[in-house]
mmCIF file of C-alpha atoms in Angstrom:
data_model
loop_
_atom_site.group_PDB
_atom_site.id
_atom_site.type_symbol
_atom_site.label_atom_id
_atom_site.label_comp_id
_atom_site.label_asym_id
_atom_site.label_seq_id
_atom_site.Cartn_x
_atom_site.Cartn_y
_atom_site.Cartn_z
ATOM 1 C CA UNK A 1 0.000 0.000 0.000
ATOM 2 C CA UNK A 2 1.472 2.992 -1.183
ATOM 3 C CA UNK A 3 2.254 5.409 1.960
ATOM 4 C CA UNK A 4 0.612 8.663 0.311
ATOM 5 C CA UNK A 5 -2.317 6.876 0.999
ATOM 6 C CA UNK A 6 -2.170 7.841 4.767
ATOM 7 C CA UNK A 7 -2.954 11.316 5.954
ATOM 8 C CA UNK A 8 0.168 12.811 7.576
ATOM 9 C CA UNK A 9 0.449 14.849 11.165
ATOM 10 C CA UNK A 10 1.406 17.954 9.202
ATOM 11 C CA UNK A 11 -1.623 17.347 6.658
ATOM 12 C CA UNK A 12 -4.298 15.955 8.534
ATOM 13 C CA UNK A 13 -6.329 18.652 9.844
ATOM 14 C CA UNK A 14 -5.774 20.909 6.449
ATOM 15 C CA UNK A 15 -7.399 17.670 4.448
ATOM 16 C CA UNK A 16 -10.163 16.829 6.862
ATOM 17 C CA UNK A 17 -11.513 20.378 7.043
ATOM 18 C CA UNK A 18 -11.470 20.340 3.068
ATOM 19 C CA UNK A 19 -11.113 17.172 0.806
ATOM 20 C CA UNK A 20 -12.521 14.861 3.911
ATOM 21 C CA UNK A 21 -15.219 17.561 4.813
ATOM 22 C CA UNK A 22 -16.648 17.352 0.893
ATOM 23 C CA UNK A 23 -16.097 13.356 1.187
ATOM 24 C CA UNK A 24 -18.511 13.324 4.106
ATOM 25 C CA UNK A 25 -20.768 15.386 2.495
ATOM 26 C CA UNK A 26 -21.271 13.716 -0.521
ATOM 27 C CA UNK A 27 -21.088 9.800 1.088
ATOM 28 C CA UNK A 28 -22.229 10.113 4.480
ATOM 29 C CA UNK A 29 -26.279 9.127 5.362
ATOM 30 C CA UNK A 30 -27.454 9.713 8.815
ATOM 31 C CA UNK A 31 -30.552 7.802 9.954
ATOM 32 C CA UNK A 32 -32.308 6.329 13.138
ATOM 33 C CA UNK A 33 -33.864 3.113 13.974
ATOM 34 C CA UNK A 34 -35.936 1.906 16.836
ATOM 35 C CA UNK A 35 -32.959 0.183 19.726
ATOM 36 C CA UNK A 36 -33.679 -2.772 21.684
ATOM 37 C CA UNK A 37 -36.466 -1.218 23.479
ATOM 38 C CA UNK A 38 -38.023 0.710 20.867
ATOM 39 C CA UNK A 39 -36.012 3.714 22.029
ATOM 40 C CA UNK A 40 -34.129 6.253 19.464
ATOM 41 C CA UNK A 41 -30.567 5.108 18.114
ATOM 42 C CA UNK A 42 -28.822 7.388 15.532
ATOM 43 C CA UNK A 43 -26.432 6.020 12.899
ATOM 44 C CA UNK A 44 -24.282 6.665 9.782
ATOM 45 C CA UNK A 45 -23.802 4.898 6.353
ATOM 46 C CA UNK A 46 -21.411 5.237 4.012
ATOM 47 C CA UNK A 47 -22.254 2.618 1.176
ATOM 48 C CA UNK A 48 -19.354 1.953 -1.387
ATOM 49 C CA UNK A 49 -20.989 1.261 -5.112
ATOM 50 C CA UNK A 50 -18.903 -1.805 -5.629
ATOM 51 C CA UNK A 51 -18.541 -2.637 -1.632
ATOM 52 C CA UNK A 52 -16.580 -6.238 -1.676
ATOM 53 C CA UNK A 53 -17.489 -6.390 2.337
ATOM 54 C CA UNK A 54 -19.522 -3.946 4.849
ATOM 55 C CA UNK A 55 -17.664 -2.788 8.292
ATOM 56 C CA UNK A 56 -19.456 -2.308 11.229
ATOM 57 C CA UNK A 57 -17.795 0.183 13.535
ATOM 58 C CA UNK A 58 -18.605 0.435 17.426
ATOM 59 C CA UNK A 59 -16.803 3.032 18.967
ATOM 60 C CA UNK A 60 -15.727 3.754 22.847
ATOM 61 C CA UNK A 61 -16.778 5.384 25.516
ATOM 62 C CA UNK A 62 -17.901 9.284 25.128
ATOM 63 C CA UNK A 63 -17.474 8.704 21.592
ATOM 64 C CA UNK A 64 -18.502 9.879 18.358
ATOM 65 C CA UNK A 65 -18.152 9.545 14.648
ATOM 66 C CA UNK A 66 -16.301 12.285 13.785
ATOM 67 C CA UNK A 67 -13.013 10.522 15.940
ATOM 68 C CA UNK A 68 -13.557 7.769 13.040
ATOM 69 C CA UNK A 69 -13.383 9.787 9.988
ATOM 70 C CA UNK A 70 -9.924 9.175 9.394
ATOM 71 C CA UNK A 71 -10.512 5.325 9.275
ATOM 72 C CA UNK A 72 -13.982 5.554 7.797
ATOM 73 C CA UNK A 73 -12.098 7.285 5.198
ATOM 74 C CA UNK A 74 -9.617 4.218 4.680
ATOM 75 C CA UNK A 75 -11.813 1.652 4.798
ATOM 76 C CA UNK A 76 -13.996 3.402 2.049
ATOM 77 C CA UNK A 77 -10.732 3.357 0.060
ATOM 78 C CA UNK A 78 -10.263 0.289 0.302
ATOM 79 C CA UNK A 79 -13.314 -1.038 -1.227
ATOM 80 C CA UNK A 80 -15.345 -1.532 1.749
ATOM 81 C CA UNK A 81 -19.057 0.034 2.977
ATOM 82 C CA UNK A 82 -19.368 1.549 6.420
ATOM 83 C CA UNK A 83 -22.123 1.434 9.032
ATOM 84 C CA UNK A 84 -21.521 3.689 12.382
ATOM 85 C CA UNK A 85 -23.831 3.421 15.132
ATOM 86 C CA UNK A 86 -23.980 5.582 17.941
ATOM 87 C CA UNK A 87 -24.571 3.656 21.136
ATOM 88 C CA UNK A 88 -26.806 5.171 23.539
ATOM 89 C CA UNK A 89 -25.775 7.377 25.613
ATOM 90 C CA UNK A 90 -23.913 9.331 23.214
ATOM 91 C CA UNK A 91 -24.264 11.351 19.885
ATOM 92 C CA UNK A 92 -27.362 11.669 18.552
ATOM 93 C CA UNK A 93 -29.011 8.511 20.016
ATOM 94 C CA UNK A 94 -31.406 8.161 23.170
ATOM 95 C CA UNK A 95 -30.222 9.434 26.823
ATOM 96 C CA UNK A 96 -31.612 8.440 29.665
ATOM 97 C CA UNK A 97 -30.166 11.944 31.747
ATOM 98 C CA UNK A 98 -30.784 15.524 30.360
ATOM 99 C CA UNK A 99 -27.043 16.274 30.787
ATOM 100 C CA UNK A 100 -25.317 15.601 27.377
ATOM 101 C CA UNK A 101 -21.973 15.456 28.622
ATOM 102 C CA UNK A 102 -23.208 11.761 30.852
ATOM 103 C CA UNK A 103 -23.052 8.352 29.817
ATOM 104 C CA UNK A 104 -25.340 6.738 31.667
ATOM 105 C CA UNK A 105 -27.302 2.874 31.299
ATOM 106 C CA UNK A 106 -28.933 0.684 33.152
ATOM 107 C CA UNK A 107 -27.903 -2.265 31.525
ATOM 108 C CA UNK A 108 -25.070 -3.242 29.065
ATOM 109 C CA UNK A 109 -26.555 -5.179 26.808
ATOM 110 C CA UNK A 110 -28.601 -3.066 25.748
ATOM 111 C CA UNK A 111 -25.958 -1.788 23.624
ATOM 112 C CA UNK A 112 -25.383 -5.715 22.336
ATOM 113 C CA UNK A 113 -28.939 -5.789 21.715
ATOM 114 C CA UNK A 114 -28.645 -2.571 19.978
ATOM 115 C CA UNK A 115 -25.876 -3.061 17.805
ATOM 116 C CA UNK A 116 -27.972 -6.768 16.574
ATOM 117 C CA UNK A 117 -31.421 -4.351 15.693
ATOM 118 C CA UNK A 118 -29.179 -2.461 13.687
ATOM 119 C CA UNK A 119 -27.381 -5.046 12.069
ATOM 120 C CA UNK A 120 -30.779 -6.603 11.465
ATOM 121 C CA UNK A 121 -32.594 -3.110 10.247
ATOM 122 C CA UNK A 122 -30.266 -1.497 8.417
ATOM 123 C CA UNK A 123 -26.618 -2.976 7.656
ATOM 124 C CA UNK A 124 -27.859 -6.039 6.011
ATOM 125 C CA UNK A 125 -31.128 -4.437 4.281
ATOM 126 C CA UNK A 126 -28.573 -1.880 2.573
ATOM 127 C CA UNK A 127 -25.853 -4.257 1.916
ATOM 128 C CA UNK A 128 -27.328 -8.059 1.577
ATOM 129 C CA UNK A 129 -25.224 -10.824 1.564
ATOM 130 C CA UNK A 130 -21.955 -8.914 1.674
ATOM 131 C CA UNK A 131 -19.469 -10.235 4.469
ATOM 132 C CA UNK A 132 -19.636 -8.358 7.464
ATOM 133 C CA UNK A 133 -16.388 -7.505 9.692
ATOM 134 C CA UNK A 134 -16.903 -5.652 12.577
ATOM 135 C CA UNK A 135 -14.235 -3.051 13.826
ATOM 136 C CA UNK A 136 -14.673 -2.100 17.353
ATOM 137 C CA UNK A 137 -12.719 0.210 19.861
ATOM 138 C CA UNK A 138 -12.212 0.481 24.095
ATOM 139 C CA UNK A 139 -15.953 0.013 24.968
ATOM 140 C CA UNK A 140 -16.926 -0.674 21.668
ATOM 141 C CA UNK A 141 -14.798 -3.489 22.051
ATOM 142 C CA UNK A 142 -16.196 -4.505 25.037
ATOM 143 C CA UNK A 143 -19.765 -4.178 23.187
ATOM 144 C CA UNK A 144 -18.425 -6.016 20.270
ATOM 145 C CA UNK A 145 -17.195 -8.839 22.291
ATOM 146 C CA UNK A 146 -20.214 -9.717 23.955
ATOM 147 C CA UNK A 147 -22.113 -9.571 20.413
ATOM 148 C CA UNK A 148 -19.349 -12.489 19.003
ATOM 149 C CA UNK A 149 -20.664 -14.023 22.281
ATOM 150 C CA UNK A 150 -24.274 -13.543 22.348
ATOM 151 C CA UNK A 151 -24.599 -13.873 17.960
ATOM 152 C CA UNK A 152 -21.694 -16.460 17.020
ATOM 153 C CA UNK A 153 -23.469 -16.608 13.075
ATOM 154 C CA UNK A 154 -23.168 -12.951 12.413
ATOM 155 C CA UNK A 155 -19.969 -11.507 11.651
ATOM 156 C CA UNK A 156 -17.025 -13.292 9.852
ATOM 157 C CA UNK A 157 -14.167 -11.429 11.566
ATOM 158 C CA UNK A 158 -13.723 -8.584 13.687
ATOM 159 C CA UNK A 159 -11.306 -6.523 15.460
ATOM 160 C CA UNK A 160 -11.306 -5.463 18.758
ATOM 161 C CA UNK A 161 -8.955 -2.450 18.942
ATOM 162 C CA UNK A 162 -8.029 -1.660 23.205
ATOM 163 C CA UNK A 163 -10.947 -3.314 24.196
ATOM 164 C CA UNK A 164 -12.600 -2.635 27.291
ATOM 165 C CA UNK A 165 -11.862 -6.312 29.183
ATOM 166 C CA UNK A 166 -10.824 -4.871 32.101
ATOM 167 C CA UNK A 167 -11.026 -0.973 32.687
ATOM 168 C CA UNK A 168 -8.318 1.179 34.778
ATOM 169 C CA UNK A 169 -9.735 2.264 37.968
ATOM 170 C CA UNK A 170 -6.790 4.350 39.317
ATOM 171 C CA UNK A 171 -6.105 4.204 43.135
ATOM 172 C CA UNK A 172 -9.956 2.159 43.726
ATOM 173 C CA UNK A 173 -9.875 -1.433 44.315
ATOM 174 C CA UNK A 174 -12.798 -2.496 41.785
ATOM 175 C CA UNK A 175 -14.678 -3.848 44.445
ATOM 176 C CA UNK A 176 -14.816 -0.532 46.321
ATOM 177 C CA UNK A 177 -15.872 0.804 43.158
ATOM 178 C CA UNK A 178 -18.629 -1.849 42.746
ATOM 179 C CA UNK A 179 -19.931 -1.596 46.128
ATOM 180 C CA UNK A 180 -20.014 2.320 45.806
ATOM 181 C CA UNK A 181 -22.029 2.394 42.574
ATOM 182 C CA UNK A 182 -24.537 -0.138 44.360
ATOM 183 C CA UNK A 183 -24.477 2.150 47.141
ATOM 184 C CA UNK A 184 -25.223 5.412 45.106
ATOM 185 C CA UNK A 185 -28.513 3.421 42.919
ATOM 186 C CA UNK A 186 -29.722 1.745 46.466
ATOM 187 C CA UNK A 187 -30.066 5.613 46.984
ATOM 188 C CA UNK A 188 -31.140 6.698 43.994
ATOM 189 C CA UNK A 189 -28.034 8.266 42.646
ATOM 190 C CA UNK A 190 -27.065 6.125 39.815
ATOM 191 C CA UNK A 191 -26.994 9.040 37.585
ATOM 192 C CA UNK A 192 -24.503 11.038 39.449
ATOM 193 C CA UNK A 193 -21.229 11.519 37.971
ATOM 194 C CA UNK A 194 -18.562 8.567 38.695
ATOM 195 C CA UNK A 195 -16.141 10.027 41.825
ATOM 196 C CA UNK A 196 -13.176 11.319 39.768
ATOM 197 C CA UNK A 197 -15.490 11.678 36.854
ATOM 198 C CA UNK A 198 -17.265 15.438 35.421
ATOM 199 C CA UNK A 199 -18.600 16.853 32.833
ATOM 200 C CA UNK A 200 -17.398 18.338 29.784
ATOM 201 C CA UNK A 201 -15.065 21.731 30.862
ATOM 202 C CA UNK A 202 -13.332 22.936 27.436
ATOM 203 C CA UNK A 203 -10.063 22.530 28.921
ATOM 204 C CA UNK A 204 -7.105 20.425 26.445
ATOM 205 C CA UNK A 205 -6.096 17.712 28.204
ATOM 206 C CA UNK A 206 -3.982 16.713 24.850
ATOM 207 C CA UNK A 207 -0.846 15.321 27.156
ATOM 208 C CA UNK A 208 -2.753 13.017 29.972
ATOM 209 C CA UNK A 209 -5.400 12.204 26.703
ATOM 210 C CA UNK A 210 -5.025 8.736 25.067
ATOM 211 C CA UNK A 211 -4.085 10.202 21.887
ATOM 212 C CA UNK A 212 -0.455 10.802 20.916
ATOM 213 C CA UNK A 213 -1.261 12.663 17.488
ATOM 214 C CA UNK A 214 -1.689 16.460 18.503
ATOM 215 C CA UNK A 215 -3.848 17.178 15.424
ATOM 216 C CA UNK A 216 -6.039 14.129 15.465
ATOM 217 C CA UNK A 217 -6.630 14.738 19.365
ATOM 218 C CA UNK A 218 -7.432 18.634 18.295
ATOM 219 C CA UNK A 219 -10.009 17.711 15.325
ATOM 220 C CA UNK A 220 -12.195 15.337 17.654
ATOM 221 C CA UNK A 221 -11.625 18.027 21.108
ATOM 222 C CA UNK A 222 -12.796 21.026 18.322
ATOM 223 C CA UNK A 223 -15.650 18.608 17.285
ATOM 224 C CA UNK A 224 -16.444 18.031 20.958
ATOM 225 C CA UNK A 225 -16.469 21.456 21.462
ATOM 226 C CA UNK A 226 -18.803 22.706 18.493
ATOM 227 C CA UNK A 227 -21.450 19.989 18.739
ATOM 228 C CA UNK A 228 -23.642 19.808 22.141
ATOM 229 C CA UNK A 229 -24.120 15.949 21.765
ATOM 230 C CA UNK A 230 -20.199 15.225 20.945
ATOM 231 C CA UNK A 231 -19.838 16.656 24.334
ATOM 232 C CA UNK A 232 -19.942 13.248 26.130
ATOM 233 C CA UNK A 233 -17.258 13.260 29.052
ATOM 234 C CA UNK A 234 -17.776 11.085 31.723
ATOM 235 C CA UNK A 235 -19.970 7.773 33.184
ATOM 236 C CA UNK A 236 -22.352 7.531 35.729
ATOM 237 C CA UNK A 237 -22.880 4.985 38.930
ATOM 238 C CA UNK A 238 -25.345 2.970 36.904
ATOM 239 C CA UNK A 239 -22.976 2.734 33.467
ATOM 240 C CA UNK A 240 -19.388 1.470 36.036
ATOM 241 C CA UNK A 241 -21.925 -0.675 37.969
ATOM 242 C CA UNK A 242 -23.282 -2.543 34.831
ATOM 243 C CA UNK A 243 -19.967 -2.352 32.733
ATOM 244 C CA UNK A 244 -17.923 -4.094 35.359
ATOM 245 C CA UNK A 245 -20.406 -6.889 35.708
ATOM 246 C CA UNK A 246 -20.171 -7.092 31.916
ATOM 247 C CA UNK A 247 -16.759 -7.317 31.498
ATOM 248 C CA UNK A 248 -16.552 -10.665 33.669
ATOM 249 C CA UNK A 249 -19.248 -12.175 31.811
ATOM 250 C CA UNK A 250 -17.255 -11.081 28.197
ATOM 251 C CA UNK A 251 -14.284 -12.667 29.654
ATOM 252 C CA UNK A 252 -15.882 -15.830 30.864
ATOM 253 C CA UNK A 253 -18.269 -16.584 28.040
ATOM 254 C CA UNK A 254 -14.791 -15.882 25.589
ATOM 255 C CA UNK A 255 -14.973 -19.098 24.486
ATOM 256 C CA UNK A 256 -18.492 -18.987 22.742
ATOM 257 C CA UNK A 257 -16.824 -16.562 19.673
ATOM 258 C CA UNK A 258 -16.702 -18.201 16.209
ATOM 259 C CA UNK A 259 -14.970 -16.235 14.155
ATOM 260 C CA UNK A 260 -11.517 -15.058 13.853
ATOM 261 C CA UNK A 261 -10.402 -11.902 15.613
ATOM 262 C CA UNK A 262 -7.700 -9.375 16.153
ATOM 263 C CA UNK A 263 -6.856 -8.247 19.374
ATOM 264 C CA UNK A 264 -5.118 -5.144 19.423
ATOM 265 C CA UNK A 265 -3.180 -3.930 22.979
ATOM 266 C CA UNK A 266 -1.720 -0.972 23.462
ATOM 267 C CA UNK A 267 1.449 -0.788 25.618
ATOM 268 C CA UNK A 268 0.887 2.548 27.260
ATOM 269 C CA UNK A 269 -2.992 2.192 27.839
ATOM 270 C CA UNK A 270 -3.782 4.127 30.965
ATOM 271 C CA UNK A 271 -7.418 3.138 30.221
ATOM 272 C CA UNK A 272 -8.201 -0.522 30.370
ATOM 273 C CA UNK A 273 -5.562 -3.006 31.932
ATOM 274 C CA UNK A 274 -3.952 -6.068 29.837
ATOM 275 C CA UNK A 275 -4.552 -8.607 32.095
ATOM 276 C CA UNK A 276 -8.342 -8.641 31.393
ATOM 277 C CA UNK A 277 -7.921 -8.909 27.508
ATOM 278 C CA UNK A 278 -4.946 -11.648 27.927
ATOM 279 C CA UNK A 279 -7.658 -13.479 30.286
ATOM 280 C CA UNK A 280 -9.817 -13.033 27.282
ATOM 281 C CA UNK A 281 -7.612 -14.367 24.375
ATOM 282 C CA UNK A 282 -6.944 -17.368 26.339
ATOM 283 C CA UNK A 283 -10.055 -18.881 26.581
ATOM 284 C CA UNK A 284 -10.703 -19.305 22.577
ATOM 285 C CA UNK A 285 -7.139 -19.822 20.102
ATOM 286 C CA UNK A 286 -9.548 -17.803 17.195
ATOM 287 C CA UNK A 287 -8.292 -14.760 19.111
ATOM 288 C CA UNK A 288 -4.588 -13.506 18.395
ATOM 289 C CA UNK A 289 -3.393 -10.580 19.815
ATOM 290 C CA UNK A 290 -0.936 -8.018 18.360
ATOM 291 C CA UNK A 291 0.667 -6.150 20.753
ATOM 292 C CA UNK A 292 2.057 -1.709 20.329
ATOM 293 C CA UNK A 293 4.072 -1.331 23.043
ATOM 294 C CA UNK A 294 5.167 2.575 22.484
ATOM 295 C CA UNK A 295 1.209 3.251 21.895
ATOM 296 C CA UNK A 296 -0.947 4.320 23.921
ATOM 297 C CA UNK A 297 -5.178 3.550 23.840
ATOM 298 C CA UNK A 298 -5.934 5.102 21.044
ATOM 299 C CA UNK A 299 -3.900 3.457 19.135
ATOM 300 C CA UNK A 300 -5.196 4.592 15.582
ATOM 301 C CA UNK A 301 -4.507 8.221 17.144
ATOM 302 C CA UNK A 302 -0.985 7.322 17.787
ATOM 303 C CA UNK A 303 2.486 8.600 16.197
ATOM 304 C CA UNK A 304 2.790 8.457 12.392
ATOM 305 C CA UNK A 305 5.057 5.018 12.723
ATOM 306 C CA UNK A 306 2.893 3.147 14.810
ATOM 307 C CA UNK A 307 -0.587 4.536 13.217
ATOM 308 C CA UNK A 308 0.704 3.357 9.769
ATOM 309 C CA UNK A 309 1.299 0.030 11.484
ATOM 310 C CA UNK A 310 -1.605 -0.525 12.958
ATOM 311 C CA UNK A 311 -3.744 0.274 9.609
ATOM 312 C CA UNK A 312 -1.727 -1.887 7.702
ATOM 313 C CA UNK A 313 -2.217 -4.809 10.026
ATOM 314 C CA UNK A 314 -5.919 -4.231 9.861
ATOM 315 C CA UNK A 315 -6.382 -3.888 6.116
ATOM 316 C CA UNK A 316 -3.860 -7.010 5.837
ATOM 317 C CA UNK A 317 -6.176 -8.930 8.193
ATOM 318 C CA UNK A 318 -9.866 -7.930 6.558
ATOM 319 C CA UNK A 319 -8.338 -8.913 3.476
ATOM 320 C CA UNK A 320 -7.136 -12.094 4.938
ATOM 321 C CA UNK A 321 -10.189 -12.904 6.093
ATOM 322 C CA UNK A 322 -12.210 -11.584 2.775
ATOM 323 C CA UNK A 323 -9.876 -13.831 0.484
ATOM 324 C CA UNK A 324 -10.877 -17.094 2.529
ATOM 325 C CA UNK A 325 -14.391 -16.443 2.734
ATOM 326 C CA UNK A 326 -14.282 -16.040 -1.456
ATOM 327 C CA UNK A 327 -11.800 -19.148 -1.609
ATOM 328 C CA UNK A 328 -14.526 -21.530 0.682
ATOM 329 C CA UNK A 329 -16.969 -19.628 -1.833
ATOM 330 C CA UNK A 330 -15.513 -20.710 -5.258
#
């Protein structure tokens, strides 16, 4: 793959506010569809004319699309269709708390169920009986783990890019944590703000962020800024309560996946801890991990080396998988 296909540090806002702004324009479709329990759940498509595979992408906590553009971008490139759902809690999609800078949910699985309804009502109405990878990231990870658990049949590969198998807690023991967010809903204040946790204050946090690219942390924090519902900053009681019990059930029910999958770790994650996805990988030999040891957890926001890396590792691997599924095919 020829390296001018990448967008540079020194080029990469300058293109996205011009060339990548008029490519969103003209390819991306926003929509909504009825969630799990009939509630709201926004989305975005970006169908290719001569799509050889559709991508499903489910993105990480207090995100939103426009931290994807870059790779949306690639993956168009490459031949593939793009469906972006935004979980609730964030973006566009149904909130259970006025504030729009709170994640908050009652249960986890909702976003599993979710993620199937949209499978089901949109990605394989508009693109039927393409294969379907799913590329997930940090809580999106987390989300698309349980799905390879819960619907085996569905996808025929995915990545799960610093998945959420076992989050950081900082100086808390996570059962102090767990007994404090049963604490706070046994008194009716699962929606307060996580201790250590607030909402969205304008202030660049670019060096203690999990980004290591200055301009790709700036075009998302800018973004954040200049949309309300980008704003998304922090979890409540009710989303660590849930999220931790979810992450030991992921881990457990590991086993249950079907398909092949990429594992990516970051070596400087101050977010989510190794141990839970090694527990993870463990349990089923269809997951391989590939390890960045200089990067931190967002690792397709990393340094120019290790970003053009880590993209060429997932093409390789879609491809990889695409090949086989035509060669069982013919």
């Amino acid at each position: 793959m020829d390296d001018r296909f990448f967008l540079g540090e020194d080029d990469f806002r300058t293109w996205m506010d011009t060339e990548g702004k008029a490519f969103r324009e003209a390819h991306y479709l926003e929509g909504n569809f009825p969630g799990c329990d009939f509630r709201n759940i926004h989305y975005t498509q970006i169908i290719h004319p001569d799509e050889k595979a559709a991508i499903v992408i489910s993105h990480g906590f207090c995100e939103f699309i426009r931290k994807f553009d870059e790779a949306i971008y690639y993956f168009y490139q490459m031949g593939y269709s793009v469906y972006f759902i935004e979980h609730r809690g964030h973006g566009f999609s149904y909130r259970s708390v006025e504030e729009l800078d709170k994640v908050d949910v009652e249960r986890f699985y909702d976003y599993v169920d979710d993620l199937n309804c949209f499978i089901d009502m949109v990605v394989k109405r508009n693109s039927p009986g393409k294969p379907l990878f799913l590329y997930s990231h940090s809580m999106g990870g987390a989300i698309g783990a349980a799905y390879l658990e819960e619907y085996p049949s569905v996808f025929d590969a995915a990545i799960l890019s610093s998945p959420m198998m076992e989050m950081t807690l900082g100086k808390y023991p996570r059962w102090a944590v767990s007994l404090l967010a049963l604490w706070k809903k046994f008194r009716k204040k699962g929606t307060d703000f996580i201790v250590g946790s607030h909402g969205f204050d304008g202030v660049d946090v670019f060096e203690s962020s999990s980004a290591l690219s200055r301009a790709r942390y700036e075009y998302a924090f800018d973004a954040r800024k200049e949309v309300k519902n980008y704003s998304t900053y922090g979890g409540t009681y009710n989303w660590i309560d849930t999220s931790l019990r979810a992450e030991k059930k992921i881990i457990r029910n590991a086993a249950k996946i079907k398909v092949p999958v990429l594992l990516f770790q970051a070596g400087l994650d101050a977010k989510v801890q190794p141990e839970g996805q090694e527990r993870f990988a463990a349990k089923n030999p269809l997951v391989k991990i590939s390890r960045y040891p200089d990067s931190k957890h967002e690792i397709m926001n990393a340094t120019t080396e290790i970003r053009e890396k880590y993209y060429r590792e997932v093409f390789a691997f879609y491809e990889m998988q695409l090949n086989q599924l035509l060669w069982v095919k013919e």
